[in-house]
């Protein structure tokens, strides 16, 4: 479920002089704690996982309030995607930890016949987790569960863009965890740059590819293994025989969850021209059914995280002909539709394949989509390979124009 990280690629640079780095002492203290071996014991891992579960229970209301402040995220969405999902990870780790910690016997070969052969899972050491703004709790705490279960010490860097959630994590989470082994660092690109200058034993980054390249370059300096959870494109193919209303309901739910700010949300729809004509009214009906006649007043619809993201999404509206919605309210960071159906998403149709929305991953309701060219089946008497693709728009070349849906 990847999103943009809080650090801007044009402001994040690497490296800085070590003598200026304010995080050397913090990283060293966590490494010293790890070297004592205290995080390796099953008792310590269990106690920290249970403490993380208590944090989610005790601070449920502050979490709801923080995310309402950041992007007016509905309580149901917060509970589902930020709290329950993490609690499930905690419970799964607790239920399986003893099995994970056991040595795993392996078959012997000719060289190891006289040996005892097994795989023993060892913690990496000091781990850095850098989170994004779109799921600001889930995407730092789920990696944290794995890091704790594996016996590591961890530094957490939440996104500064979701500032209320960042403040909550920095002020409340440390009181539940072992302060010798876990720490939270706040700040923007400058702080992230300085943090990355230090040697870590593993880095887990969720964010955009531009910043991901910088994180990977920093990790390469120390040969640090890492996980990059980046964004991508998410096409949705709709077959002609599909139940259009059922498809529309799923598309609207997936695209509008978290106001579209989800890296795995449906990004665009591939379908025939005939299916397109059927799908549009079904989408309109689904939007009205989910969010009412005036979605602005719906408690179930979030807002775009920042003015910068709002401006980026609004700029995408010029990439094609708007079929549903299109008006914007900058003050609320909300997208409003034309009367009489004030729906938040936008549907484009017909757009150049080379346009920005069709090439770039989008996060937010203004997501591009690209349609399905038509396959003309060859006749029984035709030679093999005589079928052809034609574009979805009359008179347009296959590489020039595509019909597509976009929210």
Tab-separated table of C-alpha atoms in Angstrom:
chain	number	residue	atom	x	y	z
A	1	UNK	CA	0.000	0.000	0.000
A	2	UNK	CA	2.630	2.460	-0.942
A	3	UNK	CA	2.461	6.387	-1.032
A	4	UNK	CA	4.710	9.410	-1.263
A	5	UNK	CA	7.188	9.898	1.527
A	6	UNK	CA	7.455	13.194	3.306
A	7	UNK	CA	10.802	14.062	1.754
A	8	UNK	CA	10.964	15.970	-1.505
A	9	UNK	CA	13.487	14.539	-4.022
A	10	UNK	CA	14.733	17.978	-5.026
A	11	UNK	CA	15.582	18.860	-1.433
A	12	UNK	CA	16.929	15.558	-0.157
A	13	UNK	CA	20.647	15.167	-0.775
A	14	UNK	CA	23.351	12.782	0.360
A	15	UNK	CA	25.802	12.808	2.095
A	16	UNK	CA	26.537	15.416	4.733
A	17	UNK	CA	29.742	15.696	6.768
A	18	UNK	CA	29.710	13.224	9.621
A	19	UNK	CA	30.927	15.859	12.063
A	20	UNK	CA	27.682	17.765	11.548
A	21	UNK	CA	25.417	14.760	11.975
A	22	UNK	CA	23.171	14.992	15.052
A	23	UNK	CA	22.078	11.340	14.938
A	24	UNK	CA	25.424	9.609	15.414
A	25	UNK	CA	24.885	9.321	19.156
A	26	UNK	CA	21.355	7.970	18.805
A	27	UNK	CA	22.359	5.279	16.325
A	28	UNK	CA	25.372	4.347	18.463
A	29	UNK	CA	23.260	4.013	21.617
A	30	UNK	CA	20.770	1.729	19.886
A	31	UNK	CA	23.596	-0.357	18.481
A	32	UNK	CA	25.106	-0.674	21.937
A	33	UNK	CA	21.734	-1.876	23.271
A	34	UNK	CA	21.463	-4.409	20.475
A	35	UNK	CA	24.955	-5.723	21.130
A	36	UNK	CA	23.962	-6.566	24.701
A	37	UNK	CA	21.639	-9.207	23.243
A	38	UNK	CA	18.546	-8.041	25.122
A	39	UNK	CA	16.398	-7.840	21.959
A	40	UNK	CA	17.235	-11.413	20.992
A	41	UNK	CA	15.293	-13.078	23.794
A	42	UNK	CA	11.760	-14.292	23.184
A	43	UNK	CA	10.627	-12.529	26.366
A	44	UNK	CA	11.782	-9.124	25.137
A	45	UNK	CA	10.223	-9.573	21.708
A	46	UNK	CA	6.905	-10.658	23.199
A	47	UNK	CA	6.863	-7.794	25.692
A	48	UNK	CA	7.476	-5.193	22.967
A	49	UNK	CA	4.845	-6.656	20.646
A	50	UNK	CA	2.314	-6.685	23.463
A	51	UNK	CA	3.226	-3.093	24.303
A	52	UNK	CA	2.621	-2.092	20.696
A	53	UNK	CA	-0.806	-3.706	20.885
A	54	UNK	CA	-1.596	-1.742	24.039
A	55	UNK	CA	-0.564	1.471	22.311
A	56	UNK	CA	-3.129	0.831	19.577
A	57	UNK	CA	-5.842	0.107	22.152
A	58	UNK	CA	-5.047	2.931	24.562
A	59	UNK	CA	-4.503	5.611	21.932
A	60	UNK	CA	-7.326	4.732	19.575
A	61	UNK	CA	-9.117	8.056	20.004
A	62	UNK	CA	-5.963	10.181	19.667
A	63	UNK	CA	-5.149	8.236	16.494
A	64	UNK	CA	-8.623	8.943	15.091
A	65	UNK	CA	-8.266	12.621	15.995
A	66	UNK	CA	-4.795	12.948	14.462
A	67	UNK	CA	-5.831	11.487	11.144
A	68	UNK	CA	-8.986	13.558	11.082
A	69	UNK	CA	-6.735	16.580	11.501
A	70	UNK	CA	-4.303	15.498	8.781
A	71	UNK	CA	-6.741	14.552	6.015
A	72	UNK	CA	-10.205	14.275	7.587
A	73	UNK	CA	-9.882	10.522	7.309
A	74	UNK	CA	-13.156	8.816	8.315
A	75	UNK	CA	-13.065	6.819	11.572
A	76	UNK	CA	-14.047	3.598	9.817
A	77	UNK	CA	-11.149	3.905	7.373
A	78	UNK	CA	-8.726	4.673	10.207
A	79	UNK	CA	-9.841	1.679	12.240
A	80	UNK	CA	-9.733	-0.655	9.248
A	81	UNK	CA	-6.484	0.424	7.583
A	82	UNK	CA	-4.439	1.899	10.435
A	83	UNK	CA	-5.474	0.117	13.637
A	84	UNK	CA	-7.083	-3.281	12.977
A	85	UNK	CA	-4.598	-4.196	10.259
A	86	UNK	CA	-1.656	-3.465	12.549
A	87	UNK	CA	-3.258	-5.314	15.479
A	88	UNK	CA	-3.702	-8.338	13.232
A	89	UNK	CA	0.006	-8.202	12.413
A	90	UNK	CA	0.850	-7.995	16.112
A	91	UNK	CA	-1.355	-10.976	16.948
A	92	UNK	CA	0.009	-12.998	14.043
A	93	UNK	CA	3.565	-12.346	15.169
A	94	UNK	CA	2.773	-13.284	18.776
A	95	UNK	CA	1.098	-16.516	17.673
A	96	UNK	CA	3.988	-17.561	15.446
A	97	UNK	CA	7.034	-16.113	17.158
A	98	UNK	CA	8.142	-19.308	18.879
A	99	UNK	CA	8.029	-21.177	15.572
A	100	UNK	CA	9.920	-18.441	13.733
A	101	UNK	CA	12.699	-18.444	16.339
A	102	UNK	CA	13.389	-22.177	16.109
A	103	UNK	CA	16.332	-23.479	14.140
A	104	UNK	CA	15.297	-25.007	10.834
A	105	UNK	CA	16.904	-28.328	9.987
A	106	UNK	CA	18.179	-28.787	6.444
A	107	UNK	CA	19.345	-31.723	4.374
A	108	UNK	CA	23.043	-32.539	4.364
A	109	UNK	CA	25.216	-32.859	1.322
A	110	UNK	CA	28.514	-34.663	0.831
A	111	UNK	CA	30.505	-31.847	2.425
A	112	UNK	CA	28.307	-31.556	5.555
A	113	UNK	CA	27.721	-35.241	6.291
A	114	UNK	CA	29.644	-35.054	9.580
A	115	UNK	CA	28.084	-31.749	10.611
A	116	UNK	CA	24.848	-30.629	12.204
A	117	UNK	CA	23.194	-28.559	9.440
A	118	UNK	CA	20.508	-26.028	10.240
A	119	UNK	CA	19.355	-22.483	9.491
A	120	UNK	CA	19.341	-20.063	12.404
A	121	UNK	CA	17.533	-16.762	11.898
A	122	UNK	CA	19.502	-13.816	13.286
A	123	UNK	CA	18.386	-10.186	13.676
A	124	UNK	CA	20.028	-7.578	11.454
A	125	UNK	CA	20.799	-5.078	14.215
A	126	UNK	CA	19.719	-1.430	14.006
A	127	UNK	CA	16.880	-0.896	11.541
A	128	UNK	CA	15.599	2.365	10.022
A	129	UNK	CA	11.922	2.610	9.015
A	130	UNK	CA	10.919	5.627	6.894
A	131	UNK	CA	7.173	6.010	6.469
A	132	UNK	CA	4.906	7.887	4.024
A	133	UNK	CA	2.035	10.278	4.620
A	134	UNK	CA	-0.869	8.400	3.025
A	135	UNK	CA	-1.057	5.617	5.640
A	136	UNK	CA	1.145	7.278	8.232
A	137	UNK	CA	0.611	4.783	11.054
A	138	UNK	CA	0.151	1.467	9.285
A	139	UNK	CA	3.197	1.838	7.056
A	140	UNK	CA	5.566	2.423	9.958
A	141	UNK	CA	4.015	0.037	12.481
A	142	UNK	CA	3.628	-3.013	10.228
A	143	UNK	CA	7.375	-2.992	9.414
A	144	UNK	CA	8.002	-2.312	13.106
A	145	UNK	CA	6.143	-5.505	14.047
A	146	UNK	CA	8.459	-7.535	11.825
A	147	UNK	CA	11.547	-5.760	13.115
A	148	UNK	CA	10.581	-6.381	16.748
A	149	UNK	CA	9.698	-10.025	16.080
A	150	UNK	CA	13.119	-10.506	14.470
A	151	UNK	CA	14.937	-9.037	17.482
A	152	UNK	CA	16.142	-5.702	16.101
A	153	UNK	CA	16.499	-2.199	17.485
A	154	UNK	CA	14.590	0.368	15.436
A	155	UNK	CA	14.568	4.065	14.555
A	156	UNK	CA	11.227	5.227	13.154
A	157	UNK	CA	10.982	8.241	10.854
A	158	UNK	CA	7.295	9.141	10.253
A	159	UNK	CA	6.338	11.550	7.494
A	160	UNK	CA	6.304	15.219	8.459
A	161	UNK	CA	3.540	15.877	5.905
A	162	UNK	CA	0.979	14.050	8.063
A	163	UNK	CA	2.076	16.300	10.905
A	164	UNK	CA	-0.585	15.437	13.500
A	165	UNK	CA	0.113	11.723	13.199
A	166	UNK	CA	3.851	12.385	13.270
A	167	UNK	CA	3.430	14.305	16.528
A	168	UNK	CA	1.298	11.535	18.041
A	169	UNK	CA	3.849	8.842	17.173
A	170	UNK	CA	6.757	10.905	18.489
A	171	UNK	CA	5.061	11.833	21.761
A	172	UNK	CA	3.103	8.676	22.636
A	173	UNK	CA	4.703	5.590	21.100
A	174	UNK	CA	8.089	5.803	22.929
A	175	UNK	CA	6.371	5.547	26.307
A	176	UNK	CA	5.196	2.031	25.388
A	177	UNK	CA	8.460	0.659	23.983
A	178	UNK	CA	11.916	0.041	25.412
A	179	UNK	CA	13.623	3.423	25.036
A	180	UNK	CA	17.042	1.772	24.884
A	181	UNK	CA	16.027	-0.102	21.739
A	182	UNK	CA	13.469	2.049	19.931
A	183	UNK	CA	13.386	5.714	18.973
A	184	UNK	CA	11.334	8.123	16.851
A	185	UNK	CA	12.969	10.851	14.761
A	186	UNK	CA	10.882	13.716	13.380
A	187	UNK	CA	11.621	16.344	10.760
A	188	UNK	CA	11.729	16.911	7.028
A	189	UNK	CA	14.169	16.308	4.176
A	190	UNK	CA	17.171	17.770	6.026
A	191	UNK	CA	16.678	15.459	9.001
A	192	UNK	CA	16.067	12.464	6.756
A	193	UNK	CA	19.262	13.214	4.846
A	194	UNK	CA	21.288	13.368	8.054
A	195	UNK	CA	19.677	10.188	9.329
A	196	UNK	CA	20.552	8.317	6.135
A	197	UNK	CA	24.204	9.284	6.471
A	198	UNK	CA	24.524	6.886	9.396
A	199	UNK	CA	25.199	3.198	8.996
A	200	UNK	CA	22.123	1.039	9.537
A	201	UNK	CA	21.864	-2.715	9.275
A	202	UNK	CA	18.561	-2.640	7.396
A	203	UNK	CA	16.372	0.115	5.915
A	204	UNK	CA	12.660	-0.150	5.175
A	205	UNK	CA	11.361	2.719	3.026
A	206	UNK	CA	7.860	3.381	1.755
A	207	UNK	CA	7.447	6.309	-0.609
A	208	UNK	CA	7.917	7.530	-4.151
A	209	UNK	CA	10.560	6.263	-6.582
A	210	UNK	CA	12.458	9.555	-6.672
A	211	UNK	CA	13.197	9.506	-2.953
A	212	UNK	CA	13.598	5.737	-3.124
A	213	UNK	CA	16.616	6.218	-5.393
A	214	UNK	CA	18.207	8.516	-2.818
A	215	UNK	CA	17.536	6.055	-0.003
A	216	UNK	CA	19.009	3.234	-2.065
A	217	UNK	CA	22.114	5.277	-2.864
A	218	UNK	CA	22.603	6.042	0.829
A	219	UNK	CA	22.197	2.362	1.707
A	220	UNK	CA	24.684	1.366	-0.982
A	221	UNK	CA	27.374	3.483	0.665
A	222	UNK	CA	27.335	1.076	3.628
A	223	UNK	CA	26.164	-1.988	1.657
A	224	UNK	CA	23.012	-1.910	3.785
A	225	UNK	CA	20.229	-4.275	2.680
A	226	UNK	CA	16.878	-2.577	2.271
A	227	UNK	CA	13.268	-2.897	1.224
A	228	UNK	CA	11.779	-0.217	-1.045
A	229	UNK	CA	7.983	-0.203	-1.202
A	230	UNK	CA	7.312	2.202	-4.061
A	231	UNK	CA	4.356	3.174	-6.212
A	232	UNK	CA	3.270	1.869	-9.599
A	233	UNK	CA	0.375	1.697	-12.029
A	234	UNK	CA	-2.767	-0.299	-11.192
A	235	UNK	CA	-4.875	-1.135	-14.238
A	236	UNK	CA	-8.291	-2.736	-13.857
A	237	UNK	CA	-9.641	-4.782	-16.758
A	238	UNK	CA	-13.426	-4.933	-17.134
A	239	UNK	CA	-14.760	-7.688	-19.371
A	240	UNK	CA	-17.843	-7.077	-21.509
A	241	UNK	CA	-19.852	-9.718	-19.649
A	242	UNK	CA	-19.183	-8.205	-16.205
A	243	UNK	CA	-21.933	-7.047	-13.856
A	244	UNK	CA	-21.374	-3.315	-14.415
A	245	UNK	CA	-22.891	-2.119	-11.155
A	246	UNK	CA	-20.887	-4.620	-9.155
A	247	UNK	CA	-17.735	-3.515	-10.980
A	248	UNK	CA	-18.574	0.163	-10.435
A	249	UNK	CA	-19.167	-0.372	-6.714
A	250	UNK	CA	-15.774	-2.006	-6.334
A	251	UNK	CA	-14.010	0.619	-8.409
A	252	UNK	CA	-15.522	3.517	-6.498
A	253	UNK	CA	-14.785	1.917	-3.141
A	254	UNK	CA	-11.179	1.142	-4.058
A	255	UNK	CA	-10.559	4.495	-5.724
A	256	UNK	CA	-12.238	6.663	-3.079
A	257	UNK	CA	-10.890	4.896	-0.007
A	258	UNK	CA	-8.598	7.405	1.723
A	259	UNK	CA	-9.652	9.925	-0.956
A	260	UNK	CA	-7.780	7.885	-3.540
A	261	UNK	CA	-4.454	8.296	-1.736
A	262	UNK	CA	-3.527	4.623	-1.918
A	263	UNK	CA	-0.731	3.241	-4.075
A	264	UNK	CA	-2.729	0.087	-4.896
A	265	UNK	CA	-6.010	1.865	-5.687
A	266	UNK	CA	-7.487	1.184	-9.151
A	267	UNK	CA	-5.505	3.511	-11.367
A	268	UNK	CA	-7.271	3.138	-14.677
A	269	UNK	CA	-9.786	0.881	-16.405
A	270	UNK	CA	-9.221	-1.120	-19.554
A	271	UNK	CA	-12.444	-1.953	-21.367
A	272	UNK	CA	-14.192	-1.951	-24.730
A	273	UNK	CA	-16.077	1.100	-26.002
A	274	UNK	CA	-19.386	-0.682	-25.403
A	275	UNK	CA	-18.488	-1.490	-21.811
A	276	UNK	CA	-17.369	2.092	-21.284
A	277	UNK	CA	-20.823	3.400	-22.157
A	278	UNK	CA	-22.390	1.046	-19.609
A	279	UNK	CA	-19.850	1.674	-16.888
A	280	UNK	CA	-20.148	5.459	-16.666
A	281	UNK	CA	-23.747	5.607	-15.339
A	282	UNK	CA	-22.957	2.735	-12.993
A	283	UNK	CA	-20.018	4.714	-11.579
A	284	UNK	CA	-22.216	7.761	-11.130
A	285	UNK	CA	-24.791	5.689	-9.264
A	286	UNK	CA	-22.147	4.089	-7.033
A	287	UNK	CA	-20.646	7.452	-6.076
A	288	UNK	CA	-24.052	8.849	-5.127
A	289	UNK	CA	-24.965	5.684	-3.246
A	290	UNK	CA	-21.731	5.681	-1.220
A	291	UNK	CA	-21.391	9.387	-0.489
A	292	UNK	CA	-24.886	10.810	-0.903
A	293	UNK	CA	-26.148	13.623	-3.128
A	294	UNK	CA	-23.541	16.000	-1.679
A	295	UNK	CA	-20.308	14.126	-0.868
A	296	UNK	CA	-18.843	17.302	0.607
A	297	UNK	CA	-21.098	16.690	3.610
A	298	UNK	CA	-20.399	12.966	3.779
A	299	UNK	CA	-18.504	11.834	6.899
A	300	UNK	CA	-17.123	8.944	4.862
A	301	UNK	CA	-14.982	10.916	2.426
A	302	UNK	CA	-11.473	12.089	3.299
A	303	UNK	CA	-9.527	15.074	1.970
A	304	UNK	CA	-6.288	15.477	0.039
A	305	UNK	CA	-3.310	15.608	2.401
A	306	UNK	CA	-1.708	18.918	1.364
A	307	UNK	CA	-1.972	21.954	-0.883
A	308	UNK	CA	0.928	20.648	-2.971
A	309	UNK	CA	-0.828	17.356	-3.682
A	310	UNK	CA	-4.112	19.162	-4.333
A	311	UNK	CA	-2.475	21.416	-6.928
A	312	UNK	CA	-0.856	18.414	-8.612
A	313	UNK	CA	-4.164	16.572	-8.830
A	314	UNK	CA	-6.054	19.610	-10.081
A	315	UNK	CA	-3.481	20.061	-12.844
A	316	UNK	CA	-4.285	16.565	-14.115
A	317	UNK	CA	-7.850	17.606	-14.951
A	318	UNK	CA	-6.618	19.155	-18.184
A	319	UNK	CA	-5.360	15.820	-19.482
A	320	UNK	CA	-8.651	14.731	-21.017
A	321	UNK	CA	-12.389	15.358	-21.233
A	322	UNK	CA	-14.017	15.172	-17.813
A	323	UNK	CA	-17.016	12.845	-17.709
A	324	UNK	CA	-17.925	13.058	-14.015
A	325	UNK	CA	-16.984	15.850	-11.646
A	326	UNK	CA	-14.186	18.314	-12.160
A	327	UNK	CA	-14.809	21.391	-10.026
A	328	UNK	CA	-12.385	21.992	-7.167
A	329	UNK	CA	-12.368	23.685	-3.771
A	330	UNK	CA	-8.825	24.637	-2.849
A	331	UNK	CA	-9.726	25.751	0.656
A	332	UNK	CA	-11.007	22.288	1.590
A	333	UNK	CA	-8.609	20.394	-0.682
A	334	UNK	CA	-11.720	18.765	-2.095
A	335	UNK	CA	-12.859	17.978	-5.621
A	336	UNK	CA	-16.455	18.932	-6.416
A	337	UNK	CA	-18.502	17.826	-9.401
A	338	UNK	CA	-20.910	19.645	-11.631
A	339	UNK	CA	-24.612	19.779	-10.721
A	340	UNK	CA	-26.802	17.894	-10.365
A	341	UNK	CA	-24.423	15.134	-9.265
A	342	UNK	CA	-21.757	16.565	-6.920
A	343	UNK	CA	-19.397	13.589	-6.893
A	344	UNK	CA	-15.789	13.802	-5.729
A	345	UNK	CA	-14.032	11.593	-8.290
A	346	UNK	CA	-13.372	12.505	-11.878
A	347	UNK	CA	-13.718	10.269	-14.883
A	348	UNK	CA	-11.783	11.199	-17.983
A	349	UNK	CA	-12.312	9.726	-21.306
A	350	UNK	CA	-10.082	9.900	-24.320
A	351	UNK	CA	-6.588	10.956	-23.452
A	352	UNK	CA	-3.242	10.913	-25.166
A	353	UNK	CA	-1.246	7.838	-24.230
A	354	UNK	CA	1.776	10.049	-23.647
A	355	UNK	CA	-0.018	12.442	-21.287
A	356	UNK	CA	1.284	12.858	-17.758
A	357	UNK	CA	-1.536	10.895	-16.057
A	358	UNK	CA	-0.991	7.901	-18.316
A	359	UNK	CA	2.738	7.800	-17.614
A	360	UNK	CA	2.951	8.668	-13.931
A	361	UNK	CA	1.607	6.915	-10.884
A	362	UNK	CA	-1.031	9.052	-9.277
A	363	UNK	CA	-2.007	9.348	-5.648
A	364	UNK	CA	-5.313	11.032	-5.054
A	365	UNK	CA	-8.641	11.127	-6.822
A	366	UNK	CA	-7.180	12.523	-10.022
A	367	UNK	CA	-5.837	9.221	-11.233
A	368	UNK	CA	-5.291	8.467	-14.852
A	369	UNK	CA	-6.584	5.556	-16.702
A	370	UNK	CA	-6.072	4.062	-20.071
A	371	UNK	CA	-8.532	2.165	-22.132
A	372	UNK	CA	-8.608	-0.898	-24.058
A	373	UNK	CA	-7.992	-0.989	-27.777
A	374	UNK	CA	-10.274	-3.321	-29.741
A	375	UNK	CA	-9.089	-6.708	-30.999
A	376	UNK	CA	-10.522	-7.696	-34.351
A	377	UNK	CA	-10.659	-11.468	-34.621
A	378	UNK	CA	-9.505	-12.984	-37.905
A	379	UNK	CA	-12.042	-14.892	-39.965
A	380	UNK	CA	-11.760	-18.714	-40.091
A	381	UNK	CA	-10.279	-18.459	-43.580
A	382	UNK	CA	-7.654	-15.867	-42.598
A	383	UNK	CA	-4.025	-16.706	-42.160
A	384	UNK	CA	-2.470	-16.954	-38.709
A	385	UNK	CA	-1.611	-13.632	-37.168
A	386	UNK	CA	-4.059	-11.654	-39.294
A	387	UNK	CA	-5.989	-10.252	-36.346
A	388	UNK	CA	-5.383	-6.631	-35.467
A	389	UNK	CA	-5.723	-4.080	-32.708
A	390	UNK	CA	-7.527	-0.815	-33.314
A	391	UNK	CA	-7.772	2.192	-31.055
A	392	UNK	CA	-10.746	2.916	-28.820
A	393	UNK	CA	-11.347	6.274	-30.507
A	394	UNK	CA	-12.420	6.561	-34.157
A	395	UNK	CA	-9.733	7.915	-36.427
A	396	UNK	CA	-6.947	7.686	-33.836
A	397	UNK	CA	-3.841	5.567	-34.180
A	398	UNK	CA	-3.252	2.753	-31.707
A	399	UNK	CA	-0.359	4.651	-30.141
A	400	UNK	CA	-2.089	8.024	-30.099
A	401	UNK	CA	-5.415	7.847	-28.295
A	402	UNK	CA	-7.079	5.512	-25.848
A	403	UNK	CA	-10.443	5.641	-24.167
A	404	UNK	CA	-10.124	5.416	-20.467
A	405	UNK	CA	-11.712	6.011	-17.116
A	406	UNK	CA	-10.039	7.997	-14.445
A	407	UNK	CA	-11.029	9.075	-10.991
